[in-house]
PDB file of C-alpha atoms in Angstrom:
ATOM      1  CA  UNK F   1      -9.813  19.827  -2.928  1.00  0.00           C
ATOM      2  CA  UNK F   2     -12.686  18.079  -3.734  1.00  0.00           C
ATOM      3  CA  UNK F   3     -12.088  14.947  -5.849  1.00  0.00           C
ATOM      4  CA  UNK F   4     -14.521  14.700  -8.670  1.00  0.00           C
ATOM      5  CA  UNK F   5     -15.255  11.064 -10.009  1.00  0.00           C
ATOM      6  CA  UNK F   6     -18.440   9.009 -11.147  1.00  0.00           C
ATOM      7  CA  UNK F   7     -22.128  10.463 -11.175  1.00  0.00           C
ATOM      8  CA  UNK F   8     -22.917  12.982  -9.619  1.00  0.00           C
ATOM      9  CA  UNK F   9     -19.598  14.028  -8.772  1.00  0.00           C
ATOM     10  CA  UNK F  10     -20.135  17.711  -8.898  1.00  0.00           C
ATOM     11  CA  UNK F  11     -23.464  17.610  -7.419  1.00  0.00           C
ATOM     12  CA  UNK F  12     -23.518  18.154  -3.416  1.00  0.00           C
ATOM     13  CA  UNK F  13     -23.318  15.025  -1.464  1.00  0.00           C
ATOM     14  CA  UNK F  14     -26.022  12.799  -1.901  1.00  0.00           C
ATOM     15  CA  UNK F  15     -28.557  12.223   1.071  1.00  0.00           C
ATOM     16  CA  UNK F  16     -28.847   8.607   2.140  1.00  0.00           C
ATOM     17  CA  UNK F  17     -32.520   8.926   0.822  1.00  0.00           C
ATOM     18  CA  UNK F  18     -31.187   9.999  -2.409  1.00  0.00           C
ATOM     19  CA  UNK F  19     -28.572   7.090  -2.007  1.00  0.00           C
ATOM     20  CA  UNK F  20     -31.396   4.621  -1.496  1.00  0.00           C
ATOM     21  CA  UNK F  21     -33.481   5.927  -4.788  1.00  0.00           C
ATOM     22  CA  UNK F  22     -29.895   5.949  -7.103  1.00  0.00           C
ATOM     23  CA  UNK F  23     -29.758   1.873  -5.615  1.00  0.00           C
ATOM     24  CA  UNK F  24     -33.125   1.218  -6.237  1.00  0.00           C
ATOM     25  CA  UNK F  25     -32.677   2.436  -9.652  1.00  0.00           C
ATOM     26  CA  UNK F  26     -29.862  -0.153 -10.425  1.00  0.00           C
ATOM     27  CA  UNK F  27     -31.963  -3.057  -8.916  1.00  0.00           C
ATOM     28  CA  UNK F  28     -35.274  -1.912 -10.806  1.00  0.00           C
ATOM     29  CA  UNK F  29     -32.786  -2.146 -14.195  1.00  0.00           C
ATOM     30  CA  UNK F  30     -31.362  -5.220 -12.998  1.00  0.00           C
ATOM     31  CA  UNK F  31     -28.114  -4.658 -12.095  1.00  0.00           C
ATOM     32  CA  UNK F  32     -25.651  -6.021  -9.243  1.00  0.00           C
ATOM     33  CA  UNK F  33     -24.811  -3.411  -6.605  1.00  0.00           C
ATOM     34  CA  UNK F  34     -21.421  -3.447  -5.200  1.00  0.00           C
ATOM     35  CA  UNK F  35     -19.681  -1.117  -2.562  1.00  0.00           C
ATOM     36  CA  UNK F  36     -15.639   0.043  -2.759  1.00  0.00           C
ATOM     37  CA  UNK F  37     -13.510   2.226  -0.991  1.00  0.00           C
ATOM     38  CA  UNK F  38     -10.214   3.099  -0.840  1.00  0.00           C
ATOM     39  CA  UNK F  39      -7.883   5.895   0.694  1.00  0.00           C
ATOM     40  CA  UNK F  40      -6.082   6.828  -2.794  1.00  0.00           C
ATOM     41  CA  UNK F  41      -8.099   8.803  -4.795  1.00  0.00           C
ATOM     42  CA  UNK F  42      -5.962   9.597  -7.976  1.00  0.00           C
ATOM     43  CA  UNK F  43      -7.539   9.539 -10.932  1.00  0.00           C
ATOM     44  CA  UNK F  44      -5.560   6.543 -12.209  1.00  0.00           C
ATOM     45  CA  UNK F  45      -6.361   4.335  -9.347  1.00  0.00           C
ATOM     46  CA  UNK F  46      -9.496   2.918 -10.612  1.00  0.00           C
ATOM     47  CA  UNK F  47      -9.357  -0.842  -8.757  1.00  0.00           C
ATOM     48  CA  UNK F  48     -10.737   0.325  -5.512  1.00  0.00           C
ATOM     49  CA  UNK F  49     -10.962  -2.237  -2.433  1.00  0.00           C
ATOM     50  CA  UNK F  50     -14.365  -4.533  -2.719  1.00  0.00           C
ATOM     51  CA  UNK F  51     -16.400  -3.773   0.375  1.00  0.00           C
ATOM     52  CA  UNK F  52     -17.600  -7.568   1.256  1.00  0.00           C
ATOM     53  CA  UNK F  53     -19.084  -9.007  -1.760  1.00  0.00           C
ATOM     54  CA  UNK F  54     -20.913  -8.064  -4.975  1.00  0.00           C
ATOM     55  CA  UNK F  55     -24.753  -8.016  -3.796  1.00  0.00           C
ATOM     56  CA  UNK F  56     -25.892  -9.904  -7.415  1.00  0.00           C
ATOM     57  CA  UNK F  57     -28.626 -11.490  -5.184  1.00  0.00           C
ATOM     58  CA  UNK F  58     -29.513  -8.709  -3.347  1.00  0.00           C
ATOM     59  CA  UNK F  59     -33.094  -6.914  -4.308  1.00  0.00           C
ATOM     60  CA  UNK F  60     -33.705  -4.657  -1.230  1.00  0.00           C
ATOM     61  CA  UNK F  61     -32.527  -1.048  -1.210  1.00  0.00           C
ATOM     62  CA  UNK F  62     -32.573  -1.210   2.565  1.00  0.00           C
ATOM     63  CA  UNK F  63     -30.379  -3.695   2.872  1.00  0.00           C
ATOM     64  CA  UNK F  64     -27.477  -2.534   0.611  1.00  0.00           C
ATOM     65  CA  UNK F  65     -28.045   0.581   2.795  1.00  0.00           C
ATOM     66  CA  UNK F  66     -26.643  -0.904   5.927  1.00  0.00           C
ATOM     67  CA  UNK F  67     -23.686  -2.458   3.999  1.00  0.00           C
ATOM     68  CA  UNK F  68     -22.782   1.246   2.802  1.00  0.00           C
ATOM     69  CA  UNK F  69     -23.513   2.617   7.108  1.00  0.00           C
ATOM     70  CA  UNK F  70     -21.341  -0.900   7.887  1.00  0.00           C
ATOM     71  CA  UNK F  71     -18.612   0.591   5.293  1.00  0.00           C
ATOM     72  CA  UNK F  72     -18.993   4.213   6.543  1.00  0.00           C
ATOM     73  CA  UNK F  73     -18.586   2.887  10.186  1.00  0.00           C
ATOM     74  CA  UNK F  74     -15.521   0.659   8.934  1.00  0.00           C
ATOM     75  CA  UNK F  75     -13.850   2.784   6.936  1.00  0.00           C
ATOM     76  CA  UNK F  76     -14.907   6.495   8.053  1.00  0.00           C
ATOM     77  CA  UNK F  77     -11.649   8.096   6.630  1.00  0.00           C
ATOM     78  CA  UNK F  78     -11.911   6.512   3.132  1.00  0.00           C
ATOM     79  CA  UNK F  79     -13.790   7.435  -0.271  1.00  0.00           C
ATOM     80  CA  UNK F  80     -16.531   4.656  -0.287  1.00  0.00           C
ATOM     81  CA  UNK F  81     -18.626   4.097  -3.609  1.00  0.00           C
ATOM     82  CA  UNK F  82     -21.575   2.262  -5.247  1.00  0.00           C
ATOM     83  CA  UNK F  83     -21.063   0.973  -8.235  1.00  0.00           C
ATOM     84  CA  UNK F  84     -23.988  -0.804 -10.828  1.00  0.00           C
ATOM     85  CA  UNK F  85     -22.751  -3.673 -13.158  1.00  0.00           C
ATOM     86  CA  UNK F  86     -24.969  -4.536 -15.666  1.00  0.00           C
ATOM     87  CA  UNK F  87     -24.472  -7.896 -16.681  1.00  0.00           C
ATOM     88  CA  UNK F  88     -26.802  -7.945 -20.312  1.00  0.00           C
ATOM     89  CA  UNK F  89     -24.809  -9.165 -23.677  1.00  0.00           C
ATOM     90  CA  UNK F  90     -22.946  -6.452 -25.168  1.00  0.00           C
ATOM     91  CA  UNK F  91     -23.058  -4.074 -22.620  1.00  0.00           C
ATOM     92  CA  UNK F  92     -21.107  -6.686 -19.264  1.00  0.00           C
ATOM     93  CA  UNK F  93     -19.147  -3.629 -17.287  1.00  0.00           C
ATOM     94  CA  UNK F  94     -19.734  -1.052 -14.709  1.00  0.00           C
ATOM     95  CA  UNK F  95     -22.819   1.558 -15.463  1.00  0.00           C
ATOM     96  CA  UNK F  96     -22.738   3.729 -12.559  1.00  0.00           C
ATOM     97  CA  UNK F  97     -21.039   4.691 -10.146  1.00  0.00           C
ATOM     98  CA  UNK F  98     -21.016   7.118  -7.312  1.00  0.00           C
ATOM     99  CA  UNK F  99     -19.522   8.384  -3.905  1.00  0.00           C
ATOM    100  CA  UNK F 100     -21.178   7.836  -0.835  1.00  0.00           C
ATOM    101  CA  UNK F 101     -18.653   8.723   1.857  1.00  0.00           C
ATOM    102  CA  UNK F 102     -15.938  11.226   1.826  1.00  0.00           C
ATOM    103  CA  UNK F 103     -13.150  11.573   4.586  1.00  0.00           C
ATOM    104  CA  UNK F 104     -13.119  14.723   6.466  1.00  0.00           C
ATOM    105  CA  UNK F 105      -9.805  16.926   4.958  1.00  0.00           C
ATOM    106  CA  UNK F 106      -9.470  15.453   1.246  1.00  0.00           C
ATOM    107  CA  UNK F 107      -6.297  15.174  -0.741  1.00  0.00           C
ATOM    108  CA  UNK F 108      -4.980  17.720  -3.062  1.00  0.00           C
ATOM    109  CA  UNK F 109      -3.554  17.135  -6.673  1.00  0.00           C
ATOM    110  CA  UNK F 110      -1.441  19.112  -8.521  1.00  0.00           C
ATOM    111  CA  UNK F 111      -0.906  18.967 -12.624  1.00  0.00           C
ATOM    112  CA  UNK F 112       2.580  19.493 -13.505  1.00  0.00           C
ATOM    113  CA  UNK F 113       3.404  20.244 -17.273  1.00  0.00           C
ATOM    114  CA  UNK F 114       6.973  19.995 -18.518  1.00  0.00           C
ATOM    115  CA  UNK F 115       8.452  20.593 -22.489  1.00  0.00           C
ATOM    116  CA  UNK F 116      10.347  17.963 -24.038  1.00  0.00           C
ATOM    117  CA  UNK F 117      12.270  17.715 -26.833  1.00  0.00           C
ATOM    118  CA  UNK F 118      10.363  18.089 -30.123  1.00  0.00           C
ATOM    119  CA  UNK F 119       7.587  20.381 -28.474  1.00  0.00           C
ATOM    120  CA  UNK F 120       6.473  17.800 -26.714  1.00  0.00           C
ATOM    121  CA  UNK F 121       4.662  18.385 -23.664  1.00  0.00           C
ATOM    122  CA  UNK F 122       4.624  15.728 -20.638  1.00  0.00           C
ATOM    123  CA  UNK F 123       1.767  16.043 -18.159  1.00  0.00           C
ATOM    124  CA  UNK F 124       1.881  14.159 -14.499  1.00  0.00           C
ATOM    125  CA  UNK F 125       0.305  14.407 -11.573  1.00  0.00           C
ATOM    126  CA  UNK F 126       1.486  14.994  -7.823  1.00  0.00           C
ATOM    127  CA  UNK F 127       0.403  14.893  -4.805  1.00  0.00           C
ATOM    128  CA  UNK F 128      -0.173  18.954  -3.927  1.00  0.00           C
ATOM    129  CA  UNK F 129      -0.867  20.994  -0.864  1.00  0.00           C
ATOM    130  CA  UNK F 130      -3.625  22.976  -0.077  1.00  0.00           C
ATOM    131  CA  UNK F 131      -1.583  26.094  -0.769  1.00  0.00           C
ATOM    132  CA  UNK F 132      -1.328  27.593  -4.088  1.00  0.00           C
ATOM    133  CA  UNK F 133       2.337  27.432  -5.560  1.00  0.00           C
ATOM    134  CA  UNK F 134       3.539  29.550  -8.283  1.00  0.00           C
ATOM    135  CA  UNK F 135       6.010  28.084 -10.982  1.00  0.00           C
ATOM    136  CA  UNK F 136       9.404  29.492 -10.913  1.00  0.00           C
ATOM    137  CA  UNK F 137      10.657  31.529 -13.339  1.00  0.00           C
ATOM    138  CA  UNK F 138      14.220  30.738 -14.972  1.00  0.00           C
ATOM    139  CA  UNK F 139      16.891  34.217 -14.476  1.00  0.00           C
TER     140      UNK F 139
END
């Protein structure tokens, strides 16, 4: 399954030349470029690992490039991804973000509704299999 999350996310991967244009964006608007990975992609897991250190400092394309090849040689199994922080009053939190690696077999998810009391319905999430299973039915 592929996992879906930040910009772009339902675009085809990005090229590392389209990487390189998305990062020169950010610096031409003046943001700090940082790279993050992890190996849990749920969709509540949104503190991923810091890949070295925020680039705030860092005004080259090209060289934010071979920190995301460095975390792609690192980490090859992982989800890495860029993220943009735009540090202007008001605004002070992430602006973009967007994956640049992807392991090879990605994890599956599967939503799982159950009725409570008082027509309530409770939604989680599960880890799933690549195979489709049916609900039972009660006899």
């Amino acid at each position: 399954m592929r996992i879906t999350q930040g910009t772009f996310s339902f675009l085809p991967d990005l090229t590392n030349v389209q990487i390189s244009s998305q990062i020169q964006y950010c610096l031409d608007n003046g943001w700090a470029v940082g790279i993050e990975y992890t190996d849990d992609p749920h969709p509540r897991n949104t503190y991923w690992e810091m890949f070295g250190m925020p680039m705030f400092d860092i005004r080259d394309a090209v060289a934010i490039m071979q920190e995301i090849e460095n975390a792609r040689q690192t980490f090859p199994g992982h989800y890495i991804r860029v993220t943009a922080f735009d540090s202007t009053h008001t605004v002070e939190s992430v602006v973009i973000s967007f994956m640049v690696n992807r392991p090879s077999v990605e994890a599956s998810f599967r939503m799982v509704r159950q009725e409570a009391d008082g027509r309530r319905i409770r939604y989680s999430i599960e880890p799933g299999s690549l195979t489709c299973q049916t609900p039972s039915t009660p006899h």
